One Martini backbone bead per residue (centre of mass of N, CA, C, O) as a GRO file, in nm:
protein
  137
    1UNK     BB    1  11.200  10.971   7.100
    2UNK     BB    2  11.297  10.899   7.390
    3UNK     BB    3  11.076  11.048   7.552
    4UNK     BB    4  10.831  10.898   7.434
    5UNK     BB    5  10.941  10.606   7.505
    6UNK     BB    6  10.947  10.649   7.805
    7UNK     BB    7  10.670  10.738   7.859
    8UNK     BB    8  10.555  10.481   7.787
    9UNK     BB    9  10.699  10.292   7.969
   10UNK     BB   10  10.586  10.409   8.218
   11UNK     BB   11  10.294  10.309   8.156
   12UNK     BB   12  10.360  10.030   8.160
   13UNK     BB   13  10.502   9.987   8.451
   14UNK     BB   14  10.260  10.077   8.600
   15UNK     BB   15  10.087   9.947   8.804
   16UNK     BB   16   9.805   9.817   8.889
   17UNK     BB   17   9.541   9.837   9.055
   18UNK     BB   18   9.413   9.664   9.327
   19UNK     BB   19   9.123   9.620   9.198
   20UNK     BB   20   9.234   9.427   8.955
   21UNK     BB   21   9.230   9.151   9.151
   22UNK     BB   22   8.890   9.120   9.163
   23UNK     BB   23   8.920   9.018   8.878
   24UNK     BB   24   8.832   8.744   8.719
   25UNK     BB   25   9.015   8.824   8.440
   26UNK     BB   26   9.336   8.871   8.544
   27UNK     BB   27   9.492   8.692   8.367
   28UNK     BB   28   9.425   8.846   8.086
   29UNK     BB   29   9.519   9.127   8.184
   30UNK     BB   30   9.820   9.042   8.246
   31UNK     BB   31   9.889   8.924   7.969
   32UNK     BB   32   9.820   9.188   7.809
   33UNK     BB   33  10.045   9.356   7.953
   34UNK     BB   34  10.299   9.176   7.865
   35UNK     BB   35  10.254   9.208   7.561
   36UNK     BB   36  10.257   9.493   7.546
   37UNK     BB   37  10.546   9.548   7.659
   38UNK     BB   38  10.696   9.375   7.456
   39UNK     BB   39  10.604   9.513   7.192
   40UNK     BB   40  10.736   9.768   7.263
   41UNK     BB   41  11.031   9.650   7.296
   42UNK     BB   42  11.024   9.552   6.995
   43UNK     BB   43  10.993   9.798   6.840
   44UNK     BB   44  11.236   9.942   7.042
   45UNK     BB   45  11.500   9.747   7.061
   46UNK     BB   46  11.743   9.925   7.018
   47UNK     BB   47  11.714  10.126   7.234
   48UNK     BB   48  11.704   9.927   7.477
   49UNK     BB   49  11.996   9.814   7.421
   50UNK     BB   50  12.141  10.082   7.477
   51UNK     BB   51  12.008  10.145   7.768
   52UNK     BB   52  12.089   9.856   7.903
   53UNK     BB   53  12.416   9.917   7.842
   54UNK     BB   54  12.456  10.261   7.915
   55UNK     BB   55  12.188  10.416   8.075
   56UNK     BB   56  12.158  10.390   8.400
   57UNK     BB   57  12.001  10.642   8.471
   58UNK     BB   58  11.748  10.561   8.315
   59UNK     BB   59  11.688  10.300   8.423
   60UNK     BB   60  11.699  10.375   8.731
   61UNK     BB   61  11.458  10.563   8.699
   62UNK     BB   62  11.251  10.367   8.617
   63UNK     BB   63  11.284  10.173   8.861
   64UNK     BB   64  11.212  10.382   9.077
   65UNK     BB   65  10.927  10.440   8.972
   66UNK     BB   66  10.809  10.157   9.002
   67UNK     BB   67  10.873  10.105   9.287
   68UNK     BB   68  10.698  10.357   9.393
   69UNK     BB   69  10.423  10.263   9.268
   70UNK     BB   70  10.404   9.993   9.419
   71UNK     BB   71  10.433  10.093   9.708
   72UNK     BB   72  10.168  10.274   9.687
   73UNK     BB   73   9.955  10.045   9.580
   74UNK     BB   74  10.086   9.766   9.759
   75UNK     BB   75  10.208   9.801  10.042
   76UNK     BB   76   9.954   9.732  10.229
   77UNK     BB   77   9.917   9.423  10.092
   78UNK     BB   78  10.170   9.324  10.183
   79UNK     BB   79  10.350   9.147  10.345
   80UNK     BB   80  10.501   9.187  10.667
   81UNK     BB   81  10.775   8.992  10.630
   82UNK     BB   82  10.787   9.168  10.351
   83UNK     BB   83  10.869   9.431  10.227
   84UNK     BB   84  10.772   9.648   9.985
   85UNK     BB   85  11.053   9.712   9.865
   86UNK     BB   86  11.149   9.435   9.800
   87UNK     BB   87  10.921   9.339   9.613
   88UNK     BB   88  10.957   9.577   9.408
   89UNK     BB   89  11.247   9.505   9.333
   90UNK     BB   90  11.183   9.222   9.236
   91UNK     BB   91  10.982   9.288   9.018
   92UNK     BB   92  11.161   9.507   8.851
   93UNK     BB   93  11.423   9.336   8.816
   94UNK     BB   94  11.298   9.089   8.671
   95UNK     BB   95  11.165   9.232   8.430
   96UNK     BB   96  11.452   9.370   8.333
   97UNK     BB   97  11.604   9.095   8.302
   98UNK     BB   98  11.406   8.969   8.100
   99UNK     BB   99  11.442   9.194   7.875
  100UNK     BB  100  11.742   9.164   7.848
  101UNK     BB  101  11.759   8.879   7.764
  102UNK     BB  102  11.557   8.894   7.507
  103UNK     BB  103  11.769   9.086   7.370
  104UNK     BB  104  12.023   8.917   7.392
  105UNK     BB  105  11.886   8.680   7.215
  106UNK     BB  106  11.706   8.801   6.990
  107UNK     BB  107  11.401   8.730   7.030
  108UNK     BB  108  11.295   8.413   7.028
  109UNK     BB  109  11.026   8.526   7.144
  110UNK     BB  110  10.721   8.631   7.164
  111UNK     BB  111  10.528   8.842   7.327
  112UNK     BB  112  10.339   8.637   7.402
  113UNK     BB  113  10.536   8.441   7.549
  114UNK     BB  114  10.648   8.660   7.746
  115UNK     BB  115  10.396   8.729   7.886
  116UNK     BB  116  10.354   8.452   8.018
  117UNK     BB  117  10.638   8.436   8.166
  118UNK     BB  118  10.583   8.708   8.318
  119UNK     BB  119  10.336   8.591   8.462
  120UNK     BB  120  10.462   8.321   8.591
  121UNK     BB  121  10.739   8.437   8.727
  122UNK     BB  122  10.632   8.742   8.840
  123UNK     BB  123  10.319   8.810   8.891
  124UNK     BB  124  10.179   8.590   9.017
  125UNK     BB  125  10.339   8.556   9.291
  126UNK     BB  126  10.263   8.828   9.381
  127UNK     BB  127   9.956   8.820   9.373
  128UNK     BB  128   9.940   8.594   9.574
  129UNK     BB  129  10.062   8.758   9.819
  130UNK     BB  130   9.826   8.958   9.823
  131UNK     BB  131   9.572   8.763   9.824
  132UNK     BB  132   9.654   8.632  10.094
  133UNK     BB  133   9.641   8.915  10.266
  134UNK     BB  134   9.344   8.967  10.210
  135UNK     BB  135   9.221   8.712  10.303
  136UNK     BB  136   9.320   8.711  10.605
  137UNK     BB  137   9.143   8.997  10.677
   0.00000   0.00000   0.00000
């Protein structure tokens, strides 16, 4: 079960392709992604609570995977004054912190609401930085 759940999470935390940003429906795509992520975490909440509290190596491995995926897909598109590694670390760490908070608070908001918060707090600022870089070129 752990291996399957971790494989599913790896698929969920892998960033979308840069081409996704050109899609006019990007907000609904990213919101759907966030909702799916939080639905998955809600479905396996007991496991994630344990992992976030005790298995640092598993979480660190997932975070390292997500950071490398971001740097590979978006590194060339990020602002030159902020290294891609810093942006990736912020995006991934912020997402894990939001998940941890949600679980620690006994999931007081629906996955839909958390998907919206994730979009507004974490994804949109990162996306805006990448879009601004693309538009300047």
